[in-house]
Amino acid sequence: MEVPEVFFLSHFHADFGENFKLMLKAGIFGGYRMNIRRTDPVSVETDLAQAFSDHDRRLTYGTQFGFGAGLMFDPFEIHLMAQGKWGWSSFYEPDYYNPFYYRYAYPLDLVLTLGIYYQLTPRRGHTRAQLRRMAREMVSNQQE
């Protein structure tokens, strides 16, 4: 299936030392299933191989979450993230096949990503380690 999706995510991170950060993502997504290609033998013999049936749901939505770590070497950052998407909308109506047999198909995607980022502008703000070093330098300069 081809599914264009829109995400609304919050991205949290905590810096540890000069070169390490932990990250967390959480939010929701929505999308629309544009087309389908079925490979099961029953669908291939019928017209359903490339078409949606009356019982298929094309609208998809759910939650997305992820966690990861990053290494920072100015001006580059390397992020390793594990992300998951859990759909709240089944691929099809749950009980269309038989009123006594309930079938559900909620999408669940898990992805491992590796990204390399380049910073166009200098980093703003200071890490906890940098603030401690600046405070020590200020105190040592005042004592001299």
mmCIF file of C-alpha atoms in Angstrom:
data_model
loop_
_atom_site.group_PDB
_atom_site.id
_atom_site.type_symbol
_atom_site.label_atom_id
_atom_site.label_comp_id
_atom_site.label_asym_id
_atom_site.label_seq_id
_atom_site.Cartn_x
_atom_site.Cartn_y
_atom_site.Cartn_z
ATOM 1 C CA MET A 1 0.000 0.000 0.000
ATOM 2 C CA GLU A 2 1.029 3.578 -0.585
ATOM 3 C CA VAL A 3 -0.020 5.675 2.391
ATOM 4 C CA PRO A 4 0.798 9.396 2.670
ATOM 5 C CA GLU A 5 0.832 10.273 6.371
ATOM 6 C CA VAL A 6 0.885 13.397 8.534
ATOM 7 C CA PHE A 7 2.597 13.297 11.937
ATOM 8 C CA PHE A 8 2.209 15.515 15.003
ATOM 9 C CA LEU A 9 5.138 14.572 17.226
ATOM 10 C CA SER A 10 6.771 15.982 20.331
ATOM 11 C CA HIS A 11 10.525 15.518 20.466
ATOM 12 C CA PHE A 12 12.286 15.522 23.840
ATOM 13 C CA HIS A 13 16.006 15.231 24.460
ATOM 14 C CA ALA A 14 18.421 15.378 27.363
ATOM 15 C CA ASP A 15 22.101 16.121 26.835
ATOM 16 C CA PHE A 16 24.660 14.192 28.880
ATOM 17 C CA GLY A 17 28.153 15.605 28.741
ATOM 18 C CA GLU A 18 29.601 17.204 25.661
ATOM 19 C CA ASN A 19 28.832 14.530 23.076
ATOM 20 C CA PHE A 20 25.843 12.394 24.112
ATOM 21 C CA LYS A 21 22.069 12.850 24.165
ATOM 22 C CA LEU A 22 19.010 10.666 24.804
ATOM 23 C CA MET A 23 15.849 11.310 22.796
ATOM 24 C CA LEU A 24 12.146 10.488 23.072
ATOM 25 C CA LYS A 25 9.380 11.027 20.500
ATOM 26 C CA ALA A 26 5.650 10.717 21.050
ATOM 27 C CA GLY A 27 2.588 11.795 19.095
ATOM 28 C CA ILE A 28 -0.185 10.898 16.675
ATOM 29 C CA PHE A 29 -0.421 10.331 12.928
ATOM 30 C CA GLY A 30 -3.077 10.161 10.248
ATOM 31 C CA GLY A 31 -3.037 8.914 6.678
ATOM 32 C CA TYR A 32 -4.995 7.663 3.699
ATOM 33 C CA ARG A 33 -4.372 4.398 1.846
ATOM 34 C CA MET A 34 -4.037 5.320 -1.841
ATOM 35 C CA ASN A 35 -3.719 1.873 -3.451
ATOM 36 C CA ILE A 36 -3.267 -1.795 -2.643
ATOM 37 C CA ARG A 37 -1.553 -4.801 -4.213
ATOM 38 C CA ARG A 38 -2.646 -8.186 -2.893
ATOM 39 C CA THR A 39 -0.597 -11.345 -3.436
ATOM 40 C CA ASP A 40 -2.792 -14.047 -1.897
ATOM 41 C CA PRO A 41 -4.065 -16.617 -4.462
ATOM 42 C CA VAL A 42 -7.767 -15.876 -3.942
ATOM 43 C CA SER A 43 -7.384 -12.139 -4.583
ATOM 44 C CA VAL A 44 -5.078 -12.598 -7.579
ATOM 45 C CA GLU A 45 -7.751 -14.692 -9.353
ATOM 46 C CA THR A 46 -10.396 -12.014 -8.757
ATOM 47 C CA ASP A 47 -10.596 -8.261 -9.307
ATOM 48 C CA LEU A 48 -9.416 -7.598 -5.729
ATOM 49 C CA ALA A 49 -5.707 -7.947 -6.566
ATOM 50 C CA GLN A 50 -5.366 -4.194 -7.258
ATOM 51 C CA ALA A 51 -8.579 -2.766 -5.723
ATOM 52 C CA PHE A 52 -10.097 -2.052 -2.331
ATOM 53 C CA SER A 53 -13.180 -4.022 -1.303
ATOM 54 C CA ASP A 54 -16.288 -2.531 0.316
ATOM 55 C CA HIS A 55 -15.065 -3.753 3.712
ATOM 56 C CA ASP A 56 -11.574 -2.210 3.551
ATOM 57 C CA ARG A 57 -10.879 0.982 5.461
ATOM 58 C CA ARG A 58 -8.698 3.503 3.660
ATOM 59 C CA LEU A 59 -8.340 6.072 6.463
ATOM 60 C CA THR A 60 -5.615 5.274 9.007
ATOM 61 C CA TYR A 61 -4.658 6.959 12.270
ATOM 62 C CA GLY A 62 -2.908 6.079 15.492
ATOM 63 C CA THR A 63 0.028 6.810 17.740
ATOM 64 C CA GLN A 64 3.752 6.968 17.075
ATOM 65 C CA PHE A 65 6.509 6.638 19.643
ATOM 66 C CA GLY A 66 10.250 6.295 19.661
ATOM 67 C CA PHE A 67 13.415 6.480 21.680
ATOM 68 C CA GLY A 68 17.059 6.730 20.838
ATOM 69 C CA ALA A 69 20.503 8.144 21.436
ATOM 70 C CA GLY A 70 22.673 10.660 19.675
ATOM 71 C CA LEU A 71 26.347 11.476 19.400
ATOM 72 C CA MET A 72 27.234 15.145 18.849
ATOM 73 C CA PHE A 73 30.431 16.245 17.139
ATOM 74 C CA ASP A 74 29.974 19.848 15.986
ATOM 75 C CA PRO A 75 28.637 20.472 13.390
ATOM 76 C CA PHE A 76 27.466 16.827 12.967
ATOM 77 C CA GLU A 77 25.083 14.683 15.003
ATOM 78 C CA ILE A 78 24.513 10.955 14.601
ATOM 79 C CA HIS A 79 21.121 9.690 15.832
ATOM 80 C CA LEU A 80 20.098 6.054 16.316
ATOM 81 C CA MET A 81 16.335 5.765 16.887
ATOM 82 C CA ALA A 82 13.893 2.895 17.436
ATOM 83 C CA GLN A 83 10.385 3.964 16.416
ATOM 84 C CA GLY A 84 6.990 2.330 16.392
ATOM 85 C CA LYS A 85 3.578 3.147 14.946
ATOM 86 C CA TRP A 86 0.424 1.539 16.245
ATOM 87 C CA GLY A 87 -2.729 2.082 14.207
ATOM 88 C CA TRP A 88 -6.047 2.642 15.943
ATOM 89 C CA SER A 89 -8.027 1.879 12.802
ATOM 90 C CA SER A 90 -8.308 -1.697 11.549
ATOM 91 C CA PHE A 91 -7.486 -2.443 7.901
ATOM 92 C CA TYR A 92 -11.072 -3.662 7.436
ATOM 93 C CA GLU A 93 -14.385 -3.842 9.280
ATOM 94 C CA PRO A 94 -13.830 -6.320 12.121
ATOM 95 C CA ASP A 95 -16.804 -8.666 11.722
ATOM 96 C CA TYR A 96 -17.758 -8.475 8.032
ATOM 97 C CA TYR A 97 -16.732 -12.067 7.257
ATOM 98 C CA ASN A 98 -18.892 -13.816 9.814
ATOM 99 C CA PRO A 99 -20.954 -12.389 12.703
ATOM 100 C CA PHE A 100 -19.503 -15.030 15.076
ATOM 101 C CA TYR A 101 -15.840 -14.761 14.122
ATOM 102 C CA TYR A 102 -14.159 -11.441 14.848
ATOM 103 C CA ARG A 103 -11.117 -10.551 12.768
ATOM 104 C CA TYR A 104 -9.000 -7.502 13.454
ATOM 105 C CA ALA A 105 -5.943 -6.160 11.668
ATOM 106 C CA TYR A 106 -4.483 -3.154 13.415
ATOM 107 C CA PRO A 107 -1.256 -1.985 11.770
ATOM 108 C CA LEU A 108 1.915 -2.122 13.859
ATOM 109 C CA ASP A 109 5.197 -0.883 12.353
ATOM 110 C CA LEU A 110 8.595 -0.976 14.027
ATOM 111 C CA VAL A 111 11.543 0.854 12.465
ATOM 112 C CA LEU A 112 15.202 1.287 13.371
ATOM 113 C CA THR A 113 16.730 4.445 11.882
ATOM 114 C CA LEU A 114 20.207 5.920 11.691
ATOM 115 C CA GLY A 115 20.472 9.590 10.788
ATOM 116 C CA ILE A 116 23.319 12.010 10.259
ATOM 117 C CA TYR A 117 22.458 15.675 10.833
ATOM 118 C CA TYR A 118 24.439 18.787 9.936
ATOM 119 C CA GLN A 119 23.906 22.035 11.864
ATOM 120 C CA LEU A 120 23.772 25.114 9.652
ATOM 121 C CA THR A 121 24.080 27.565 12.530
ATOM 122 C CA PRO A 122 26.133 27.367 15.740
ATOM 123 C CA ARG A 123 24.638 25.540 18.705
ATOM 124 C CA ARG A 124 22.842 27.819 21.207
ATOM 125 C CA GLY A 125 22.630 27.179 24.896
ATOM 126 C CA HIS A 126 24.931 25.120 27.050
ATOM 127 C CA THR A 127 24.982 21.576 28.318
ATOM 128 C CA ARG A 128 25.121 20.894 32.039
ATOM 129 C CA ALA A 129 28.837 20.057 31.783
ATOM 130 C CA GLN A 130 29.546 23.324 29.960
ATOM 131 C CA LEU A 131 27.645 25.336 32.601
ATOM 132 C CA ARG A 132 29.674 23.661 35.393
ATOM 133 C CA ARG A 133 32.945 24.410 33.587
ATOM 134 C CA MET A 134 31.907 28.058 33.075
ATOM 135 C CA ALA A 135 30.974 28.371 36.779
ATOM 136 C CA ARG A 136 34.329 26.890 37.862
ATOM 137 C CA GLU A 137 36.175 29.325 35.595
ATOM 138 C CA MET A 138 34.196 32.265 36.992
ATOM 139 C CA VAL A 139 34.951 31.249 40.593
ATOM 140 C CA SER A 140 38.649 30.675 39.851
ATOM 141 C CA ASN A 141 38.894 34.075 38.085
ATOM 142 C CA GLN A 142 37.272 35.826 41.092
ATOM 143 C CA GLN A 143 39.641 34.156 43.539
ATOM 144 C CA GLU A 144 42.711 35.381 41.622
#
